[in-house]
Short mmCIF file of C-alpha atoms in Angstrom, two decimals:
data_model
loop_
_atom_site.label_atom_id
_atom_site.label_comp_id
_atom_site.label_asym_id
_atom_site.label_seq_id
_atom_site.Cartn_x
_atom_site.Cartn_y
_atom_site.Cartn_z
CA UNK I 1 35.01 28.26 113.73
CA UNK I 2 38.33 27.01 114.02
CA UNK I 3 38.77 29.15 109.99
CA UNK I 4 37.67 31.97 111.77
CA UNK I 5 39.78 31.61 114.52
CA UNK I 6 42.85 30.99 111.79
CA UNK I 7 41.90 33.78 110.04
CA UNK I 8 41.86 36.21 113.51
CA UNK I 9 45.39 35.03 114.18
CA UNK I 10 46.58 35.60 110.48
CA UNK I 11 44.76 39.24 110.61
CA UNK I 12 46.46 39.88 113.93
CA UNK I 13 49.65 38.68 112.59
CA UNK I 14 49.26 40.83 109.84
CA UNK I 15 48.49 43.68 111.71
CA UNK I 16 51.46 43.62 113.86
CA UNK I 17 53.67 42.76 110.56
CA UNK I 18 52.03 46.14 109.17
CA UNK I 19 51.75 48.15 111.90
CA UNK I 20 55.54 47.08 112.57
CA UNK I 21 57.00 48.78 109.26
CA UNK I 22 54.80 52.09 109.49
CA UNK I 23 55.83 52.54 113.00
CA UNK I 24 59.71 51.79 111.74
CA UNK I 25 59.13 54.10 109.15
CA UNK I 26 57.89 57.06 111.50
CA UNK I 27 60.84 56.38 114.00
CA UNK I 28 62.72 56.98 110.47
CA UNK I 29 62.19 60.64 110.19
CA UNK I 30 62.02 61.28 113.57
CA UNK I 31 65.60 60.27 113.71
CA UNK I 32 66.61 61.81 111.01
CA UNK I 33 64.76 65.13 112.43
CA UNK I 34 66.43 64.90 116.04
CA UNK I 35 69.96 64.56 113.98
CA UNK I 36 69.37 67.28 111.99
CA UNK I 37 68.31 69.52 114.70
CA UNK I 38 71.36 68.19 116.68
CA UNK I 39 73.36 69.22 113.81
CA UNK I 40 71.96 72.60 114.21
CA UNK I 41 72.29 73.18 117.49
CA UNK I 42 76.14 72.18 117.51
CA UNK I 43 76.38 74.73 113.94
CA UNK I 44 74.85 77.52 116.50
CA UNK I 45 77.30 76.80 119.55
CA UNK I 46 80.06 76.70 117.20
CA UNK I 47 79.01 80.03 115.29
CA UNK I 48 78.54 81.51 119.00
CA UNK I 49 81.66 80.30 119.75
CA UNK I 50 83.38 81.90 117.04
CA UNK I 51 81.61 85.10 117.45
CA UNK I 52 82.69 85.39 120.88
CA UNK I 53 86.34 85.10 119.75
CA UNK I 54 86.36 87.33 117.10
CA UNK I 55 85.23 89.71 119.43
CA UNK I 56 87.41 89.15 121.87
CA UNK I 57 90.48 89.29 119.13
CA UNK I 58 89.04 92.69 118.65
CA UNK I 59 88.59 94.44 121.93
CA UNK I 60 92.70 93.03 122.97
CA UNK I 61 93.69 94.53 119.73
CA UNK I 62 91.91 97.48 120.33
CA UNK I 63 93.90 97.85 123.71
CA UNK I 64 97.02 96.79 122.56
CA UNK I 65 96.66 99.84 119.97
CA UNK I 66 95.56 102.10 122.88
CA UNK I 67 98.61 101.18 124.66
CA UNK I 68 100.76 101.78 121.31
CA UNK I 69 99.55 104.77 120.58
CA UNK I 70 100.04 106.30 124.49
CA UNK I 71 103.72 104.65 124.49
CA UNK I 72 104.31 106.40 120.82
CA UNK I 73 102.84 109.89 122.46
CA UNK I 74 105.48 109.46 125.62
CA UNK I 75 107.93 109.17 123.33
CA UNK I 76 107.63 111.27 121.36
CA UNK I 77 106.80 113.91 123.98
CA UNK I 78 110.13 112.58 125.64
CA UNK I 79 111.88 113.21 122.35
CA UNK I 80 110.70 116.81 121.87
CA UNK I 81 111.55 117.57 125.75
CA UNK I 82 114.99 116.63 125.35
CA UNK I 83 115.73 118.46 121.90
CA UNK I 84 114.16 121.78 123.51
CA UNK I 85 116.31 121.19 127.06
CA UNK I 86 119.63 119.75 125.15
CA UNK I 87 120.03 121.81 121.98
CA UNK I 88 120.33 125.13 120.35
CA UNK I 89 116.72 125.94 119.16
CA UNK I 90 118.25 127.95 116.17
CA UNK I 91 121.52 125.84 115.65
CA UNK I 92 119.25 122.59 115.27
CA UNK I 93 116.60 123.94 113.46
CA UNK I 94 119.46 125.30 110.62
CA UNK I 95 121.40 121.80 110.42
CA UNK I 96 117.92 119.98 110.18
CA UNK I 97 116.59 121.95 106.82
CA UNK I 98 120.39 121.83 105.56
CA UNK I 99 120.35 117.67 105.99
CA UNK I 100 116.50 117.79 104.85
CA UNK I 101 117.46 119.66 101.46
CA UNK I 102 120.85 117.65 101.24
CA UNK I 103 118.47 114.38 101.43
CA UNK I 104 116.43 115.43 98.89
CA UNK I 105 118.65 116.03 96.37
CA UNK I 106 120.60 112.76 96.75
CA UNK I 107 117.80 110.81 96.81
CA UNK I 108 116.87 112.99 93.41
CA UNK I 109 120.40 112.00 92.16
CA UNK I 110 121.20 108.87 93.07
CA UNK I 111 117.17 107.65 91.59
CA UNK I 112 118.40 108.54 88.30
CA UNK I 113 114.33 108.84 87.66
CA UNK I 114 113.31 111.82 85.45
CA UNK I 115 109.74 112.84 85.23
CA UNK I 116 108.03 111.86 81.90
CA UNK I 117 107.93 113.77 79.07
CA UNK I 118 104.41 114.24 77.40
CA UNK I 119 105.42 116.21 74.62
CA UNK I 120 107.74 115.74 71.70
CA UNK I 121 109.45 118.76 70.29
CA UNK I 122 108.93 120.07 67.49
CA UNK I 123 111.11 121.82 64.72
CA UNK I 124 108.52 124.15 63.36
CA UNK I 125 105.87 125.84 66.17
CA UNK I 126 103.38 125.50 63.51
CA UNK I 127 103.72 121.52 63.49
CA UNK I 128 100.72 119.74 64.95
CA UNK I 129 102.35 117.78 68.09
CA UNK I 130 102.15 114.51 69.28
CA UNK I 131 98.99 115.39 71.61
CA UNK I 132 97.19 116.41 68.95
CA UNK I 133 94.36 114.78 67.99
CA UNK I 134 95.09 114.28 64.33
CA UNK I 135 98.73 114.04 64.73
CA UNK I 136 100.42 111.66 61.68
CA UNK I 137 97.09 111.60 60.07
CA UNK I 138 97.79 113.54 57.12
CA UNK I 139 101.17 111.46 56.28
CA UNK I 140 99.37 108.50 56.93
CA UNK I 141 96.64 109.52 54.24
CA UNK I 142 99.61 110.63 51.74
CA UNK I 143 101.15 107.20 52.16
CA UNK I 144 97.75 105.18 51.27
CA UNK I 145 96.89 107.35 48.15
#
């Protein structure tokens, strides 16, 4: 009896020694499932987060344009009141083409930019020109024969 009581205590033993690990082992991946889905939640506060700034970037942007825009539009209105109240309708509208035209042509002049060229000229009108297709062929042919 006293073997089968030793043998009780060493099963019991055992059994707690086992049951031990697999119930370490389970608290394992629990853990490591609460910290992921602690990770998760934090990633989706953050991501709300930053949604809800973007957004809010947005919509002050959106007024700060709006009040632009209306300040641009006084302005301008303010702009066009005073050139019809202060000048000369015809005088004004005269000296504004003449500096508009003068403009133009310095900025034509002082560029020094000419347009390109996308032809070559030619001596003879019956010459095939540089656009054509089979333009230096022929010589090209000559000089390989």
């Amino acid at each position: 009896m006293t073997n089968l009581i030793l043998a009780a205590i060493v099963a019991l033993v055992a059994g707690i020694v086992i049951g031990f690990f697999i119930g370490r082992s389970g608290q394992g991946s629990s853990l490591r499932q609460r910290r992921a889905e602690q990770q998760i939640d934090e990633l989706r506060s953050e991501y709300t987060r930053y949604q809800a700034q973007v957004n809010e970037h947005f919509m002050e942007s959106a007024h700060l344009l709006r009040r632009f825009n209306d300040a641009y539009r006084d302005v301008n209105q303010h702009m066009a009141r005073g050139a019809n109240r202060l000048c000369n309708d015809e005088d004004w509208l005269e000296e504004l083409d003449q500096e508009t035209s003068r403009a133009r042509l310095e900025d034509d002049r002082e560029s020094g930019v000419e347009p390109p060229r996308d032809y070559a000229p030619k001596v003879d009108p019956s010459e095939k020109g540089t656009l054509s297709e089979d333009y230096g062929l022929a010589s090209k042919s000559r000089e390989q024969a």
